[in-house]
Short mmCIF file of C-alpha atoms in Angstrom, two decimals:
data_model
loop_
_atom_site.label_atom_id
_atom_site.label_comp_id
_atom_site.label_asym_id
_atom_site.label_seq_id
_atom_site.Cartn_x
_atom_site.Cartn_y
_atom_site.Cartn_z
CA MET A 143 -35.20 14.25 -38.12
CA ARG A 144 -36.99 11.11 -36.89
CA ILE A 145 -35.75 9.00 -33.99
CA GLU A 146 -36.33 5.32 -33.39
CA VAL A 147 -35.13 3.53 -30.27
CA ASP A 148 -34.60 -0.20 -29.83
CA ARG A 149 -35.44 -1.15 -26.25
CA ASP A 150 -34.25 -4.73 -26.84
CA ARG A 151 -30.75 -3.39 -27.47
CA CYS A 152 -30.80 -0.68 -24.80
CA CYS A 153 -28.45 -1.33 -21.86
CA GLY A 154 -29.67 1.54 -19.70
CA SER A 155 -26.41 3.52 -19.63
CA GLY A 156 -28.34 6.81 -19.60
CA ASN A 157 -25.99 8.58 -22.04
CA CYS A 158 -28.95 9.71 -24.16
CA VAL A 159 -30.64 11.35 -21.15
CA LEU A 160 -27.39 13.13 -20.33
CA ALA A 161 -27.03 14.37 -23.92
CA ALA A 162 -30.64 15.34 -24.71
CA PRO A 163 -32.89 15.25 -21.64
CA GLU A 164 -35.78 16.93 -23.46
CA VAL A 165 -35.90 14.05 -25.95
CA PHE A 166 -34.93 10.93 -23.98
CA ASP A 167 -35.79 9.60 -20.56
CA GLN A 168 -35.45 6.30 -18.68
CA ASP A 169 -38.38 4.10 -17.70
CA GLU A 170 -39.08 4.07 -13.94
CA ALA A 171 -39.72 0.33 -14.09
CA ASP A 172 -36.67 -0.96 -15.93
CA GLY A 173 -34.33 2.02 -16.54
CA LEU A 174 -34.46 1.45 -20.31
CA VAL A 175 -34.83 4.24 -22.86
CA LEU A 176 -38.09 6.17 -23.18
CA LEU A 177 -38.43 8.28 -26.28
CA LEU A 178 -40.23 11.50 -25.34
CA ARG A 179 -40.12 13.16 -28.77
CA PRO A 180 -39.74 10.94 -31.86
CA ALA A 181 -39.64 14.13 -33.99
CA PRO A 182 -37.35 16.42 -31.96
CA PRO A 183 -37.27 20.19 -32.49
CA ALA A 184 -34.53 21.49 -34.78
CA GLU A 185 -32.65 23.12 -31.91
CA ALA A 186 -32.19 19.68 -30.28
CA ALA A 187 -30.73 18.07 -33.42
CA ASP A 188 -27.07 18.33 -32.38
CA ARG A 189 -27.77 16.92 -28.95
CA VAL A 190 -29.80 14.07 -30.46
CA ARG A 191 -26.94 13.22 -32.81
CA ARG A 192 -24.62 13.22 -29.81
CA ALA A 193 -26.99 10.91 -27.94
CA ALA A 194 -27.03 8.46 -30.88
CA ASP A 195 -23.24 8.61 -31.14
CA LEU A 196 -22.68 8.04 -27.42
CA CYS A 197 -25.19 5.18 -27.10
CA PRO A 198 -22.94 2.22 -26.18
CA ALA A 199 -25.48 -0.32 -27.41
CA GLY A 200 -26.31 1.33 -30.75
CA ALA A 201 -29.99 1.49 -29.75
CA ILE A 202 -30.78 4.94 -31.25
CA HIS A 203 -31.46 5.27 -34.98
CA LEU A 204 -31.85 8.58 -36.78
CA THR A 205 -33.43 9.09 -40.18
CA MET B 64 -1.02 -14.60 -37.28
CA THR B 65 2.67 -13.86 -37.75
CA ALA B 66 5.48 -16.34 -37.14
CA THR B 67 7.13 -14.05 -34.55
CA ALA B 68 8.05 -15.94 -31.39
CA ALA B 69 5.85 -14.82 -28.50
CA THR B 70 8.89 -13.80 -26.44
CA ASP B 71 9.81 -11.14 -29.03
CA LEU B 72 6.47 -9.40 -28.67
CA PRO B 73 6.07 -6.38 -26.39
CA LEU B 74 4.59 -7.13 -22.99
CA TRP B 75 1.14 -5.84 -21.99
CA PRO B 76 0.54 -4.33 -19.47
CA PRO B 77 3.87 -2.47 -19.58
CA THR B 78 5.98 -2.80 -16.46
CA ASN B 79 7.75 0.53 -16.13
CA PRO B 80 5.84 2.63 -13.60
CA ASP B 81 8.46 5.41 -13.41
CA HIS B 82 6.61 7.91 -15.52
CA GLY B 83 4.34 9.34 -12.82
CA PRO B 84 0.57 8.98 -12.49
CA PHE B 85 -0.43 11.01 -15.57
CA ALA B 86 1.65 9.60 -18.42
CA LEU B 87 0.34 6.28 -19.74
CA LEU B 88 3.54 5.00 -21.35
CA ASP B 89 7.20 5.97 -21.40
CA GLU B 90 8.91 6.82 -24.70
CA GLN B 91 10.14 3.31 -25.41
CA GLU B 92 6.78 1.72 -24.60
CA ARG B 93 5.03 4.28 -26.75
CA GLY B 94 7.16 3.29 -29.74
CA ARG B 95 6.24 -0.38 -29.31
CA LEU B 96 2.64 -0.20 -28.12
CA ASP B 97 0.97 3.00 -29.23
CA LYS B 98 -0.01 1.79 -32.70
CA PRO B 99 -3.57 1.09 -33.85
CA VAL B 100 -3.41 -2.70 -33.49
CA THR B 101 -0.33 -4.46 -32.08
CA ARG B 102 0.30 -8.07 -31.23
CA VAL B 103 1.38 -8.30 -27.57
CA ARG B 104 2.46 -10.87 -25.02
CA LEU B 105 0.48 -11.12 -21.77
CA PRO B 106 1.89 -12.02 -18.31
CA THR B 107 0.23 -15.46 -18.67
CA GLY B 108 2.37 -16.14 -21.76
CA ALA B 109 -0.63 -15.86 -24.07
CA THR B 110 -0.74 -13.39 -26.95
CA ALA B 111 -3.43 -10.89 -27.87
CA TRP B 112 -4.14 -7.93 -30.14
CA LEU B 113 -3.83 -4.58 -28.42
CA VAL B 114 -6.39 -2.12 -29.81
CA THR B 115 -5.70 1.53 -28.95
CA ARG B 116 -7.58 3.90 -31.29
CA HIS B 117 -10.87 5.48 -30.28
CA ALA B 118 -12.90 4.32 -33.31
CA ASP B 119 -11.43 0.80 -33.16
CA VAL B 120 -12.07 0.43 -29.42
CA ARG B 121 -15.69 1.49 -29.95
CA GLN B 122 -16.10 -0.99 -32.80
CA LEU B 123 -14.50 -3.83 -30.84
CA LEU B 124 -16.54 -3.31 -27.68
CA ARG B 125 -19.81 -3.12 -29.60
CA HIS B 126 -19.13 -5.98 -32.02
CA PRO B 127 -21.04 -9.25 -31.55
CA ALA B 128 -17.94 -11.17 -32.73
CA PHE B 129 -16.31 -10.58 -29.32
CA SER B 130 -17.08 -12.41 -26.09
CA ALA B 131 -16.53 -11.14 -22.54
CA ASN B 132 -16.65 -14.65 -21.09
CA PHE B 133 -13.39 -15.26 -19.18
CA GLU B 134 -14.09 -18.99 -19.07
CA LYS B 135 -13.79 -19.50 -22.82
CA PRO B 136 -10.57 -21.26 -23.93
CA GLY B 137 -8.11 -18.73 -25.32
CA PHE B 138 -9.57 -15.76 -23.43
CA PRO B 139 -6.78 -13.15 -23.05
CA LEU B 140 -6.43 -13.15 -19.27
CA LEU B 141 -3.94 -10.86 -17.53
CA ARG B 142 -3.51 -13.40 -14.73
CA PRO B 143 -4.47 -17.07 -14.58
CA LEU B 144 -8.11 -17.59 -13.62
CA PRO B 145 -8.52 -19.05 -10.13
CA PRO B 146 -10.22 -22.43 -10.25
CA GLN B 147 -13.89 -21.72 -9.51
CA SER B 148 -16.89 -23.93 -9.18
CA GLU B 149 -20.05 -23.22 -11.15
CA LEU B 150 -21.64 -21.69 -8.03
CA GLU B 151 -18.69 -19.35 -7.45
CA ARG B 152 -19.18 -17.84 -10.90
CA GLN B 153 -22.90 -17.14 -10.56
CA GLY B 154 -24.10 -13.58 -10.97
CA GLY B 155 -20.87 -12.09 -12.33
CA PHE B 156 -22.62 -10.59 -15.38
CA ILE B 157 -19.59 -8.50 -16.37
CA ARG B 158 -18.19 -11.79 -17.74
CA MET B 159 -21.33 -12.96 -19.54
CA ASP B 160 -22.57 -12.55 -23.11
CA GLY B 161 -25.95 -12.17 -24.78
CA ASP B 162 -29.17 -13.06 -22.99
CA ALA B 163 -27.46 -14.34 -19.83
CA HIS B 164 -25.84 -10.91 -19.39
CA THR B 165 -28.98 -8.96 -20.32
CA ARG B 166 -31.14 -10.90 -17.87
CA LEU B 167 -29.04 -9.93 -14.84
CA ARG B 168 -28.04 -6.42 -15.91
CA ARG B 169 -31.68 -5.47 -16.49
CA MET B 170 -32.50 -6.27 -12.88
CA LEU B 171 -30.22 -3.32 -12.00
CA THR B 172 -30.65 -0.74 -14.78
CA ALA B 173 -33.50 1.14 -13.06
CA GLU B 174 -31.45 1.27 -9.86
CA PHE B 175 -28.61 3.27 -11.38
CA MET B 176 -30.55 5.38 -13.90
CA ILE B 177 -29.97 9.11 -13.85
CA LYS B 178 -33.15 10.11 -12.04
CA ASN B 179 -32.60 7.52 -9.34
CA VAL B 180 -29.06 8.74 -8.77
CA ARG B 181 -30.48 12.26 -8.47
CA ARG B 182 -32.58 10.97 -5.57
CA VAL B 183 -29.39 9.62 -3.99
CA GLU B 184 -27.52 12.94 -4.29
CA PRO B 185 -28.47 14.21 -0.80
CA LEU B 186 -26.91 11.05 0.64
CA ILE B 187 -23.73 11.64 -1.40
CA GLN B 188 -23.66 15.29 -0.28
CA GLN B 189 -24.06 14.30 3.37
CA THR B 190 -21.34 11.64 3.09
CA VAL B 191 -18.94 14.13 1.50
CA ASP B 192 -19.77 16.81 4.09
CA GLU B 193 -19.19 14.47 7.00
CA ALA B 194 -15.88 13.21 5.62
CA LEU B 195 -14.69 16.81 5.12
CA ASP B 196 -15.92 17.79 8.63
CA ALA B 197 -13.80 14.99 10.05
CA LEU B 198 -10.81 16.02 7.93
CA GLN B 199 -11.11 19.62 9.13
CA ALA B 200 -11.53 18.56 12.76
CA ALA B 201 -8.44 16.33 12.65
CA GLY B 202 -6.39 19.14 11.07
CA PRO B 203 -3.39 18.96 8.72
CA PRO B 204 -1.49 17.03 7.55
CA ALA B 205 -3.66 14.25 6.15
CA ASP B 206 -3.72 11.45 3.62
CA LEU B 207 -6.53 12.48 1.28
CA VAL B 208 -6.93 8.94 -0.07
CA GLU B 209 -7.54 7.40 3.33
CA ALA B 210 -9.51 10.31 4.77
CA PHE B 211 -11.68 11.19 1.78
CA ALA B 212 -11.23 9.52 -1.62
CA LEU B 213 -11.77 5.96 -0.41
CA PRO B 214 -14.38 6.32 2.38
CA VAL B 215 -16.84 8.50 0.40
CA PRO B 216 -17.69 6.08 -2.45
CA SER B 217 -17.28 3.13 -0.10
CA MET B 218 -19.88 4.54 2.33
CA VAL B 219 -22.26 5.42 -0.50
CA ILE B 220 -22.22 1.98 -2.13
CA CYS B 221 -22.54 0.33 1.30
CA HIS B 222 -25.60 2.42 2.01
CA LEU B 223 -27.19 1.63 -1.38
CA LEU B 224 -26.49 -2.10 -1.15
CA GLY B 225 -27.23 -2.46 2.56
CA VAL B 226 -23.70 -3.59 3.47
CA PRO B 227 -22.55 -2.39 6.92
CA TYR B 228 -19.76 0.17 6.41
CA ALA B 229 -18.26 -0.96 9.72
CA ASP B 230 -16.98 -3.99 7.77
CA HIS B 231 -14.99 -1.81 5.35
CA GLY B 232 -11.62 -3.12 6.49
CA PHE B 233 -12.73 -6.63 5.54
CA PHE B 234 -14.14 -5.91 2.09
CA GLN B 235 -11.68 -3.18 1.05
CA ALA B 236 -8.66 -5.44 1.66
CA ARG B 237 -10.28 -8.28 -0.31
CA SER B 238 -11.36 -5.97 -3.15
CA ARG B 239 -7.74 -4.93 -3.54
CA THR B 240 -6.62 -8.54 -3.81
CA LEU B 241 -9.34 -9.29 -6.34
CA LEU B 242 -8.13 -6.43 -8.56
CA ASP B 243 -4.38 -7.05 -8.17
CA ARG B 244 -3.16 -8.85 -11.25
CA THR B 245 -0.02 -10.02 -9.41
CA ALA B 246 -1.94 -11.64 -6.51
CA PRO B 247 -1.45 -15.43 -6.35
CA VAL B 248 -4.53 -17.20 -7.75
CA GLU B 249 -5.05 -19.28 -4.60
CA ARG B 250 -5.22 -16.12 -2.53
CA VAL B 251 -7.66 -14.55 -4.97
CA ARG B 252 -9.84 -17.64 -4.76
CA THR B 253 -9.81 -17.65 -0.94
CA GLU B 254 -10.63 -13.96 -0.62
CA VAL B 255 -13.35 -13.99 -3.28
CA GLY B 256 -14.82 -16.96 -1.41
CA GLU B 257 -14.76 -14.99 1.84
CA LEU B 258 -16.47 -12.02 0.20
CA ARG B 259 -19.15 -14.25 -1.33
CA ALA B 260 -19.76 -16.00 1.99
CA TYR B 261 -20.07 -12.61 3.71
CA LEU B 262 -22.57 -11.28 1.15
CA ARG B 263 -24.50 -14.57 1.16
CA GLU B 264 -24.96 -14.33 4.90
CA LEU B 265 -26.14 -10.72 4.54
CA ALA B 266 -28.63 -11.69 1.84
CA LEU B 267 -30.04 -14.65 3.75
CA ALA B 268 -30.56 -12.48 6.85
CA ARG B 269 -32.72 -10.14 4.74
CA HIS B 270 -35.49 -12.58 3.84
CA ALA B 271 -37.98 -11.30 6.39
CA ASP B 272 -36.69 -7.76 6.32
CA ALA B 273 -38.62 -4.65 5.25
CA ALA B 274 -35.43 -2.68 4.53
CA THR B 275 -35.22 -0.67 1.31
CA ASP B 276 -31.59 -1.26 0.37
CA LEU B 277 -30.83 -2.96 -2.97
CA ILE B 278 -29.88 -6.38 -1.58
CA SER B 279 -33.07 -6.51 0.52
CA ARG B 280 -35.24 -5.52 -2.44
CA LEU B 281 -33.58 -8.03 -4.76
CA VAL B 282 -34.15 -10.73 -2.13
CA ARG B 283 -37.86 -9.86 -1.87
CA ASP B 284 -38.60 -9.03 -5.51
CA ARG B 285 -36.37 -11.47 -7.39
CA VAL B 286 -35.09 -14.26 -5.13
CA ALA B 287 -38.38 -14.90 -3.31
CA THR B 288 -40.20 -15.04 -6.67
CA GLY B 289 -37.75 -17.62 -8.02
CA GLU B 290 -36.42 -15.28 -10.73
CA LEU B 291 -32.92 -15.12 -9.24
CA SER B 292 -30.87 -17.58 -7.18
CA VAL B 293 -29.15 -16.51 -3.98
CA ASP B 294 -25.77 -17.28 -5.56
CA GLU B 295 -26.58 -15.04 -8.52
CA LEU B 296 -27.58 -12.26 -6.14
CA VAL B 297 -24.30 -12.73 -4.27
CA GLY B 298 -22.29 -12.44 -7.52
CA MET B 299 -24.16 -9.28 -8.53
CA ALA B 300 -23.70 -7.70 -5.09
CA LEU B 301 -19.99 -8.56 -5.17
CA LEU B 302 -19.57 -6.87 -8.53
CA LEU B 303 -21.41 -3.73 -7.38
CA LEU B 304 -19.55 -3.56 -4.07
CA VAL B 305 -16.09 -3.82 -5.65
CA ALA B 306 -16.78 -1.70 -8.74
CA GLY B 307 -18.76 0.78 -6.66
CA HIS B 308 -15.92 1.97 -4.50
CA GLU B 309 -12.58 1.08 -6.13
CA THR B 310 -13.13 2.96 -9.37
CA THR B 311 -14.54 6.20 -7.96
CA ALA B 312 -12.12 6.22 -5.02
CA ASN B 313 -9.15 6.15 -7.39
CA MET B 314 -10.72 8.78 -9.61
CA ILE B 315 -11.23 11.13 -6.64
CA GLY B 316 -7.62 10.71 -5.46
CA LEU B 317 -6.06 11.22 -8.90
CA SER B 318 -8.44 14.10 -9.70
CA ALA B 319 -7.50 15.90 -6.49
CA LEU B 320 -3.80 15.54 -7.32
CA LEU B 321 -4.31 16.80 -10.85
CA LEU B 322 -6.33 19.82 -9.68
CA LEU B 323 -3.74 20.63 -7.00
CA ARG B 324 -0.89 20.44 -9.46
CA GLU B 325 -1.58 23.74 -11.12
CA PRO B 326 -2.45 26.81 -9.09
CA GLY B 327 -5.87 28.12 -9.95
CA ARG B 328 -7.62 24.90 -10.90
CA LEU B 329 -9.31 24.44 -7.52
CA ASP B 330 -10.04 28.19 -7.37
CA ALA B 331 -11.74 28.04 -10.77
CA LEU B 332 -13.91 25.16 -9.59
CA ARG B 333 -14.82 27.01 -6.39
CA GLU B 334 -15.72 30.17 -8.27
CA ASP B 335 -17.75 28.40 -10.93
CA PRO B 336 -19.11 25.06 -9.69
CA ASP B 337 -21.43 24.90 -12.71
CA ARG B 338 -18.36 23.92 -14.71
CA ALA B 339 -17.96 20.79 -12.61
CA PRO B 340 -19.89 18.37 -14.90
CA ALA B 341 -17.68 19.21 -17.91
CA LEU B 342 -14.57 19.09 -15.73
CA VAL B 343 -15.55 15.63 -14.49
CA GLU B 344 -15.79 14.35 -18.09
CA GLU B 345 -12.29 15.65 -18.85
CA LEU B 346 -10.96 14.07 -15.65
CA LEU B 347 -12.56 10.74 -16.65
CA ARG B 348 -10.96 11.00 -20.10
CA TYR B 349 -7.52 12.07 -18.99
CA LEU B 350 -7.15 9.82 -15.95
CA SER B 351 -8.92 6.67 -17.29
CA VAL B 352 -8.37 4.50 -14.23
CA VAL B 353 -9.01 1.15 -15.97
CA ARG B 354 -5.65 1.45 -17.69
CA THR B 355 -4.90 -2.16 -18.55
CA GLY B 356 -7.97 -2.22 -20.80
CA LEU B 357 -10.90 -4.56 -21.35
CA PRO B 358 -10.07 -8.06 -22.62
CA ARG B 359 -12.29 -9.81 -25.16
CA LEU B 360 -12.14 -13.06 -27.16
CA ALA B 361 -13.03 -13.12 -30.86
CA VAL B 362 -15.62 -15.83 -31.51
CA ASP B 363 -15.83 -15.00 -35.24
CA ASP B 364 -13.28 -13.59 -37.68
CA VAL B 365 -13.52 -9.80 -37.66
CA GLU B 366 -11.50 -6.89 -39.03
CA ILE B 367 -10.54 -4.18 -36.53
CA GLY B 368 -8.36 -1.21 -37.49
CA GLY B 369 -7.48 -2.88 -40.80
CA ARG B 370 -6.28 -6.05 -39.07
CA LEU B 371 -8.00 -9.42 -39.34
CA ILE B 372 -8.63 -10.85 -35.87
CA ARG B 373 -9.49 -14.51 -36.12
CA ALA B 374 -11.98 -16.51 -34.08
CA GLY B 375 -10.14 -17.83 -31.01
CA GLU B 376 -7.75 -14.86 -30.75
CA GLY B 377 -7.80 -12.40 -27.88
CA ALA B 378 -8.02 -8.62 -28.13
CA ILE B 379 -7.62 -5.91 -25.50
CA ALA B 380 -9.52 -2.64 -25.83
CA VAL B 381 -7.25 -0.04 -24.24
CA LEU B 382 -9.67 2.61 -22.98
CA SER B 383 -6.90 4.85 -21.62
CA LEU B 384 -5.00 5.10 -24.93
CA ALA B 385 -8.25 5.53 -26.90
CA ASN B 386 -9.01 8.44 -24.57
CA ARG B 387 -5.74 10.06 -25.69
CA ASP B 388 -6.43 9.58 -29.41
CA PRO B 389 -5.47 12.90 -31.07
CA GLU B 390 -7.95 12.23 -33.90
CA VAL B 391 -10.75 12.75 -31.39
CA PHE B 392 -9.30 14.86 -28.59
CA GLY B 393 -6.77 17.20 -30.22
CA THR B 394 -3.92 17.79 -27.77
CA ALA B 395 -4.92 14.57 -26.11
CA ASP B 396 -1.93 14.17 -23.79
CA GLU B 397 -2.69 17.51 -22.14
CA PHE B 398 -5.28 17.91 -19.41
CA ASP B 399 -7.59 20.67 -20.63
CA PRO B 400 -10.46 21.64 -18.32
CA TYR B 401 -12.19 23.19 -21.34
CA GLN B 402 -11.89 20.09 -23.50
CA GLN B 403 -15.15 18.72 -24.94
CA ALA B 404 -14.49 15.28 -23.52
CA HIS B 405 -17.95 13.70 -23.75
CA GLN B 406 -16.74 11.11 -26.27
CA HIS B 407 -14.38 9.52 -23.75
CA LEU B 408 -14.51 5.76 -23.21
CA ALA B 409 -13.55 5.70 -19.51
CA PHE B 410 -16.73 3.75 -18.70
CA GLY B 411 -16.14 1.33 -21.57
CA PHE B 412 -18.47 0.92 -24.55
CA GLY B 413 -20.97 -1.65 -25.76
CA VAL B 414 -23.59 -3.39 -23.64
CA HIS B 415 -21.14 -3.85 -20.75
CA GLN B 416 -20.59 -0.10 -20.35
CA CYS B 417 -20.46 0.81 -16.65
CA ILE B 418 -23.92 0.57 -15.15
CA GLY B 419 -22.95 2.84 -12.27
CA GLN B 420 -21.73 5.78 -14.37
CA PRO B 421 -24.41 8.26 -13.20
CA LEU B 422 -23.45 7.44 -9.61
CA ALA B 423 -19.73 7.81 -10.35
CA ARG B 424 -20.29 11.17 -12.07
CA ALA B 425 -22.37 12.49 -9.16
CA GLU B 426 -19.85 11.31 -6.54
CA LEU B 427 -16.91 12.85 -8.38
CA ARG B 428 -18.68 16.15 -8.97
CA ILE B 429 -19.91 16.57 -5.40
CA ALA B 430 -16.63 15.41 -3.86
CA LEU B 431 -14.48 17.79 -5.94
CA VAL B 432 -16.78 20.81 -5.67
CA GLU B 433 -16.95 20.48 -1.88
CA LEU B 434 -13.22 19.87 -1.56
CA ALA B 435 -12.57 23.07 -3.53
CA ARG B 436 -15.14 25.02 -1.53
CA ARG B 437 -14.11 23.89 1.94
CA PHE B 438 -10.32 23.72 1.53
CA PRO B 439 -9.19 26.76 -0.48
CA GLY B 440 -5.61 26.45 0.80
CA LEU B 441 -5.28 22.75 0.04
CA ARG B 442 -1.92 21.63 -1.35
CA THR B 443 -0.04 18.39 -1.69
CA THR B 444 3.29 17.92 0.04
CA ALA B 445 4.60 15.42 -2.53
CA THR B 446 5.48 15.78 -6.20
CA PRO B 447 3.50 13.47 -8.51
CA GLU B 448 6.71 11.49 -9.19
CA GLN B 449 7.16 10.78 -5.46
CA LEU B 450 3.72 9.30 -5.01
CA SER B 451 3.19 5.58 -4.68
CA THR B 452 0.79 4.32 -7.34
CA ARG B 453 -1.25 1.14 -7.75
CA ASP B 454 0.64 -0.22 -10.72
CA THR B 455 -0.49 -3.83 -10.55
CA SER B 456 -4.18 -3.14 -10.02
CA VAL B 457 -6.82 -3.43 -12.71
CA VAL B 458 -7.96 -0.02 -11.39
CA PHE B 459 -5.07 2.46 -11.37
CA GLY B 460 -4.78 5.02 -8.58
CA LEU B 461 -2.74 6.53 -5.77
CA ASN B 462 -1.92 4.59 -2.62
CA ARG B 463 -1.66 7.83 -0.66
CA LEU B 464 -2.03 11.54 -1.27
CA PRO B 465 -0.34 13.56 1.49
CA VAL B 466 -1.94 17.01 1.77
CA THR B 467 -1.89 20.02 4.04
CA TRP B 468 -3.78 23.33 4.16
#
């Protein structure tokens, strides 16, 4: 699984951090998404899918 | 559009409040309104599409074909818009689209991000502790709304913004008017004007200030640099002040009632406070305080739930009914503390989704855990059906919650 995030779309809701804190964080400066692990470990896959699903702005893309 | 006369259409929001605080619709209303997409009549006489299914509400609120701008002709308002000057509208980014919305929201996203709210948790804890100390000292009986549910989030948002809590009588009364869809428009205009004047005066007094509250920092970092006008700052502060206490206050009151309704629910929370985050999500889903939904105007033709919504038509995303969609939540009309409720839409969806949701979650969790811990014998002295509810407010809740212990 590969993750891409679109910071232009991000609205800083923090749902991704709530779902998968080992993969996503928020930038101290602007609160927008910070991708910690573009290739997350297999055991995080479900939480990453949840993060993408919950993102209100559609800013997380999985391939 | 059908040829049905508008007067034959069902009315939204429904007017029968006699079903208690936990049912969303009575049987008759359910038959007329609880369909995927229904044409409804609004109190203003306008018509709109009511959208109630989880997947459809998500699609609608994320779709670029819908505008959140109340000023656009044809916008599906639940009450007439008070006449407002250009200046009086500044900063209200909840009603803006596109870049105008992004510009203002992004000045606040860092403020409410999860790790910042974590830094605020000791303040929330202290506020909760002090409110419960006072409740204990005064002794039973008490009104839990007045003594706890309302003051806790109100004090917290005041502290964060730098608004003196001593003025709570002034801004709480005006917030209520602002959110009451049956309030006369002239009164709404007057009271919003008073709130803006109050916040403007606060902001202007902060120019030379070294204080660290949000209004002071926005004045120094954004207004002084010319990035933000004072009127925009006032509009943003107004939005945060109102949204920051009304929503969470009503959630705390309704949550307390729901937990008190069945023996054992408060005990379970006291014995296992680690369950609180999941419980809070289920409370958000089941109680969904923004019950009248989020109005939007289609600016392009778009299909939602198999129905073509044309440019110029209004649509209302009903968060509360979407949160009871059995396709997503199984026995959705039951409150189930073990429900996996993370997909709920209580904070909305799309780029306008509640910016303060980490704060709301933390306040609810700390308030309910401490209430359970400190008041093991807490019980309400009224049945849910006897309680007076806020039926004409954009944010649903209890007017009072009489308790004893």
